[in-house]
């Protein structure tokens, strides 16, 4: 069902439409009537968009086949299969070609299953992302939060700044409502949905699903949901881009590394091909019986073709094993594992690149309210004039002053107070709204005796509303009393303002004392009141002031001067438990914390000191705390000079926060930003990593972010930082491990082919190593848990090398050891070492020793610098399972799949020799880690210097 303006003539108006939908315009639909809600879902549909069908497993298989190397390998295997069968018959001739085909199928299967599972995981993530926040609806006369998916036609939805409109509907009531329809129309200008008097001209003001509220508030009657909305209809014609096509920055760097190694592999393969061909046709190669393999004019053409195909297959296989195809798989596995763990740690990743980028963060710009604090506001201090009102002294206030405070709090709010029909005098009402609104309304109900807000509204007419603005930090209403008084009295209009104490105080020229007497604010009085505000702020209280003005005129604008101060309320928002430890952890990790808040400088300084952001020795350093107007008024050079010393920015606007992020990025920092409001969206998008709050965060903030912190806790931000570092470290571990395999395999086969014309490792064996090392090795190292030393290291810079000097030291030492040992076995194994074993047994031992070297080197790769490679091994049981599986599969390959793998069964003694060769990787790794590596500057210092030089 879709409503448009042509229905105005048919339906007749909002009330008639509500009657058709069986909705009470005040109380909404039934609260507990599940049958009615289910009926509405059956008739009008569910509020979910139908997504395009996901890719089937076969499509991933076909994508895996779309690889040049795989295609070449398959062609060679088919040729080998054809000529092998022709030469040796069906019984024996299929082994070589069939083995290669089987190995390629295994590689394709592993790749396809991995990509298919990744796609499924991202679909689940997307489903969770689409249902991140709740929607406030009126059901049974009270406001309640429900899932976006549970909104039905006939619901009355309450919209405020930052909300995304969950469905199509019509405007019921509200003030100053603006929506961003860029998602629907492409136009960036915000659209005024309602202005005074407009509702009478057009009773069907439409609100479309997918648009965002940028200002004001309203109530909306839902008329269509899901695929029946305008947004759903449009999305029905669009095929969404697959989420898993996103390529992370690290994957880009890995692709460059893979490309470079692939070029080296191609060069080596070409040399092996040329040398092997030359040696074969020159008659320098011999078979197992010592006879020349090629004799001009005597060797049959089939044998020549078979030999050429075998040489080409060996060369192509060298390319396969040279290209570290496991690197993308390692990234995928590590990121997927990290995303799963982050979800358990109350962080939902919306963009996969944020997992790795967060590990490189050098600065975190954090909000105060709800992130560093609990966001559980409570009025703890009240001042009327220059007198502090204690909890048992509200009765001493003049009745006229109490009434004005009730109006200022009850009318100038977006919250609500719901009294249950059977509520006792001792039970508290249900209060909804933002934490600040709830605290103010609770105080008004409990201490001032304010009843239902609707009763207050019945006696007045709201003329104009100015909603809370992050720039002005205040909100106001203009109202006229509707009581049965004289006409002159009814012409009196009243302005009520509420906002930051220092902002409201500037607008006031008088104040009420507790007796209701109005006193002029002279310079001395102003200084005393400002001192009261300052003292409250130093106690980390948020100071909210109320002011009022009455005029006997028809002026329909909010007065902003000559107001009378009603009172100042101090709201306490305690710090979250564990915030101090989390901040200290960031400092140890070399990550700077900057608190950006709208509170005044005294409150901000007090909270920052309590959380540990400000050190004791910096408490008196004025450079550490600035206000937003100061920061924006600095010259560019001053900002760039002072920005590293700034730890707190108070009284900041969204543009100040954005400016801070831009300056930090220009200085070379990798910046993470936390935010929860609509106005935080620019800073969240500008930051390298945007983190929105899952509880208090608006839909706009969440949509602009990369990661959603589900519990709004700064400790979870630190956990994300630790997980991000773990991702990067795990990928570096696998790179070191993988490149050791590549370098050793290339060197062994190249030297053997050039010197003897025979490769030590056959095509099937190389494919087996590639398969096992790429898949199982990636899985083992990608699932390593974060360690304590990760948060004691400096952050990784933007352009730091992916392969560090420490990695090169470890990699080269292991590769040299493997090449020397295995080439020694290649040339001296039969005669000097093993004493008369045949060529096939010798090659089997080389293959077995090579694989076992990688198995034991996997333990070395767990720790890039730590000498104790077994530290924390018990926490990663999956690692031990994978290592055990690798050994079992290798045992099967050597002992049972002899024809497939071109191996011979080995004796226990020969197995012990192979194991001993592998075990030697451990002491070599230990000795190498004793060699000092000249440290460079800290990564961030290197980045800053390079940027400074470019400037």
Short mmCIF file of C-alpha atoms in Angstrom, two decimals, residues 284-499:
data_model
loop_
_atom_site.label_atom_id
_atom_site.label_comp_id
_atom_site.label_asym_id
_atom_site.label_seq_id
_atom_site.Cartn_x
_atom_site.Cartn_y
_atom_site.Cartn_z
CA UNK A 284 72.58 -34.26 -21.38
CA UNK A 285 69.69 -35.82 -19.46
CA UNK A 286 69.47 -39.51 -18.59
CA UNK A 287 66.69 -41.81 -17.42
CA UNK A 288 66.66 -43.98 -14.29
CA UNK A 289 68.76 -46.63 -16.09
CA UNK A 290 71.51 -44.20 -17.10
CA UNK A 291 70.49 -44.00 -20.76
CA UNK A 292 70.20 -40.71 -22.66
CA UNK A 293 66.63 -39.56 -22.85
CA UNK A 294 67.01 -37.94 -26.26
CA UNK A 295 69.07 -39.21 -29.17
CA UNK A 296 68.61 -37.38 -32.43
CA UNK A 297 66.90 -39.60 -34.99
CA UNK A 298 66.28 -42.45 -32.55
CA UNK A 299 63.93 -41.13 -29.86
CA UNK A 300 60.30 -41.54 -30.84
CA UNK A 301 58.19 -38.45 -31.27
CA UNK A 302 55.79 -39.56 -28.53
CA UNK A 303 58.65 -39.72 -26.04
CA UNK A 304 59.85 -36.28 -27.14
CA UNK A 305 56.38 -34.81 -26.71
CA UNK A 306 56.00 -36.46 -23.30
CA UNK A 307 59.35 -35.09 -22.16
CA UNK A 308 58.55 -31.60 -23.43
CA UNK A 309 55.15 -31.67 -21.73
CA UNK A 310 56.81 -32.80 -18.46
CA UNK A 311 59.35 -29.96 -18.69
CA UNK A 312 56.63 -27.39 -19.42
CA UNK A 313 54.49 -28.77 -16.59
CA UNK A 314 57.44 -28.49 -14.18
CA UNK A 315 58.08 -24.91 -15.28
CA UNK A 316 54.41 -23.95 -14.90
CA UNK A 317 54.29 -25.61 -11.50
CA UNK A 318 57.25 -23.50 -10.41
CA UNK A 319 55.16 -20.45 -11.29
CA UNK A 320 52.28 -21.86 -9.24
CA UNK A 321 54.42 -22.45 -6.17
CA UNK A 322 56.24 -19.12 -6.62
CA UNK A 323 53.07 -17.04 -6.53
CA UNK A 324 51.95 -16.79 -2.87
CA UNK A 325 48.28 -17.33 -3.60
CA UNK A 326 47.74 -18.04 0.07
CA UNK A 327 48.25 -14.38 0.99
CA UNK A 328 44.74 -13.23 -0.04
CA UNK A 329 43.38 -16.32 1.70
CA UNK A 330 45.36 -15.46 4.84
CA UNK A 331 43.95 -11.91 4.77
CA UNK A 332 40.42 -13.24 4.30
CA UNK A 333 40.74 -15.79 7.09
CA UNK A 334 42.39 -13.35 9.48
CA UNK A 335 39.83 -10.61 8.84
CA UNK A 336 36.90 -13.03 9.06
CA UNK A 337 38.24 -14.49 12.30
CA UNK A 338 38.86 -11.00 13.67
CA UNK A 339 35.36 -9.82 12.70
CA UNK A 340 33.85 -12.80 14.50
CA UNK A 341 35.87 -12.09 17.63
CA UNK A 342 35.05 -8.36 17.49
CA UNK A 343 31.35 -9.20 17.42
CA UNK A 344 31.82 -11.08 20.69
CA UNK A 345 33.67 -8.04 22.03
CA UNK A 346 30.69 -5.73 21.33
CA UNK A 347 32.00 -4.35 18.04
CA UNK A 348 30.25 -4.90 14.72
CA UNK A 349 32.39 -4.33 11.63
CA UNK A 350 30.50 -2.70 8.77
CA UNK A 351 33.50 -2.29 6.45
CA UNK A 352 36.07 -5.07 6.47
CA UNK A 353 38.98 -2.72 5.75
CA UNK A 354 38.49 -1.18 9.19
CA UNK A 355 39.76 -4.37 10.86
CA UNK A 356 43.27 -3.89 9.56
CA UNK A 357 43.25 -0.06 9.44
CA UNK A 358 42.35 0.14 13.12
CA UNK A 359 45.56 -1.69 13.93
CA UNK A 360 47.52 1.21 12.42
CA UNK A 361 45.67 3.95 14.33
CA UNK A 362 47.96 6.54 15.94
CA UNK A 363 45.26 8.87 17.34
CA UNK A 364 41.74 8.30 18.68
CA UNK A 365 39.40 11.30 18.86
CA UNK A 366 36.70 10.28 21.33
CA UNK A 367 33.44 11.69 22.59
CA UNK A 368 32.88 12.07 26.31
CA UNK A 369 29.21 11.35 26.92
CA UNK A 370 28.33 7.69 26.65
CA UNK A 371 31.82 6.64 25.56
CA UNK A 372 34.07 7.67 28.42
CA UNK A 373 31.09 8.08 30.75
CA UNK A 374 28.07 5.86 31.45
CA UNK A 375 25.58 8.30 29.85
CA UNK A 376 23.34 7.83 32.86
CA UNK A 377 22.55 11.42 33.75
CA UNK A 378 21.18 12.41 37.13
CA UNK A 379 20.50 15.86 38.57
CA UNK A 380 22.76 16.12 41.61
CA UNK A 381 22.96 19.87 42.19
CA UNK A 382 20.38 22.67 41.76
CA UNK A 383 20.97 26.41 42.05
CA UNK A 384 18.25 29.05 41.98
CA UNK A 385 19.91 32.43 41.79
CA UNK A 386 22.85 32.27 44.18
CA UNK A 387 21.28 29.71 46.49
CA UNK A 388 21.90 25.99 46.34
CA UNK A 389 18.64 24.05 46.67
CA UNK A 390 18.98 20.81 48.59
CA UNK A 391 16.89 17.73 47.93
CA UNK A 392 14.45 18.49 50.74
CA UNK A 393 14.13 22.22 50.04
CA UNK A 394 12.13 22.26 46.77
CA UNK A 395 9.05 23.20 48.80
CA UNK A 396 10.79 26.48 49.72
CA UNK A 397 10.63 27.60 46.10
CA UNK A 398 7.93 30.10 45.15
CA UNK A 399 4.93 28.38 43.44
CA UNK A 400 5.21 30.73 40.46
CA UNK A 401 8.85 29.75 39.98
CA UNK A 402 8.00 26.05 40.26
CA UNK A 403 5.33 26.47 37.59
CA UNK A 404 7.77 28.20 35.24
CA UNK A 405 10.34 25.43 35.78
CA UNK A 406 7.68 22.81 35.02
CA UNK A 407 6.80 24.61 31.78
CA UNK A 408 10.45 25.08 30.83
CA UNK A 409 11.22 21.40 31.37
CA UNK A 410 7.93 19.79 30.30
CA UNK A 411 7.29 21.82 27.15
CA UNK A 412 10.85 22.39 25.93
CA UNK A 413 11.68 18.71 25.53
CA UNK A 414 11.60 15.87 23.03
CA UNK A 415 11.14 13.31 25.83
CA UNK A 416 7.93 11.93 27.28
CA UNK A 417 6.49 10.87 30.63
CA UNK A 418 4.08 7.93 30.71
CA UNK A 419 2.05 7.15 33.83
CA UNK A 420 0.68 3.61 33.86
CA UNK A 421 -3.10 3.46 34.32
CA UNK A 422 -2.80 1.36 37.49
CA UNK A 423 0.31 3.08 38.80
CA UNK A 424 0.58 3.52 42.57
CA UNK A 425 1.77 6.70 44.21
CA UNK A 426 5.09 5.11 45.13
CA UNK A 427 5.97 3.78 41.65
CA UNK A 428 7.80 5.92 39.12
CA UNK A 429 6.46 6.77 35.67
CA UNK A 430 8.08 5.57 32.46
CA UNK A 431 10.30 8.35 31.08
CA UNK A 432 11.77 8.24 27.57
CA UNK A 433 14.11 10.48 25.63
CA UNK A 434 17.83 11.22 25.58
CA UNK A 435 19.77 10.67 28.84
CA UNK A 436 19.82 14.42 29.49
CA UNK A 437 16.09 14.76 28.85
CA UNK A 438 15.34 11.77 31.07
CA UNK A 439 17.40 13.24 33.92
CA UNK A 440 15.64 16.63 33.70
CA UNK A 441 12.17 15.09 33.43
CA UNK A 442 12.87 12.72 36.35
CA UNK A 443 13.87 15.67 38.52
CA UNK A 444 10.78 17.62 37.50
CA UNK A 445 8.48 14.66 38.25
CA UNK A 446 10.08 13.55 41.52
CA UNK A 447 11.12 16.89 43.04
CA UNK A 448 8.77 19.44 41.46
CA UNK A 449 5.71 17.18 41.30
CA UNK A 450 5.22 17.59 37.55
CA UNK A 451 2.53 15.30 36.18
CA UNK A 452 1.85 14.12 32.67
CA UNK A 453 3.41 16.38 30.03
CA UNK A 454 0.17 16.23 28.03
CA UNK A 455 -1.61 17.96 30.92
CA UNK A 456 0.91 20.79 30.75
CA UNK A 457 0.46 21.05 27.00
CA UNK A 458 -3.32 21.21 27.27
CA UNK A 459 -3.11 24.63 28.89
CA UNK A 460 -0.91 26.20 26.24
CA UNK A 461 -0.46 26.55 22.51
CA UNK A 462 3.00 25.89 21.09
CA UNK A 463 3.67 28.59 18.50
CA UNK A 464 7.25 27.94 17.52
CA UNK A 465 10.01 25.48 18.43
CA UNK A 466 13.75 25.75 17.94
CA UNK A 467 15.28 22.32 18.43
CA UNK A 468 18.61 21.72 20.11
CA UNK A 469 21.48 22.84 17.93
CA UNK A 470 25.06 21.62 18.30
CA UNK A 471 26.36 25.02 17.28
CA UNK A 472 24.23 27.14 19.65
CA UNK A 473 23.91 24.36 22.28
CA UNK A 474 20.39 25.35 23.27
CA UNK A 475 16.74 24.75 22.44
CA UNK A 476 13.68 26.97 22.87
CA UNK A 477 9.92 27.23 22.51
CA UNK A 478 7.44 30.05 22.07
CA UNK A 479 4.02 29.40 23.61
CA UNK A 480 0.74 31.12 24.48
CA UNK A 481 -1.53 30.20 27.39
CA UNK A 482 -4.99 28.87 26.48
CA UNK A 483 -6.61 29.28 29.88
CA UNK A 484 -9.92 31.10 30.22
CA UNK A 485 -8.51 34.53 30.92
CA UNK A 486 -9.02 37.99 29.51
CA UNK A 487 -8.18 38.64 25.88
CA UNK A 488 -5.21 40.74 26.89
CA UNK A 489 -3.85 37.89 28.93
CA UNK A 490 -4.32 35.50 26.06
CA UNK A 491 -2.18 37.78 23.91
CA UNK A 492 0.80 37.24 26.21
CA UNK A 493 3.45 34.96 24.72
CA UNK A 494 6.15 33.18 26.69
CA UNK A 495 9.64 32.22 25.57
CA UNK A 496 11.43 29.33 27.29
CA UNK A 497 15.11 28.55 26.64
CA UNK A 498 17.15 25.58 27.84
CA UNK A 499 20.84 24.89 27.19
#
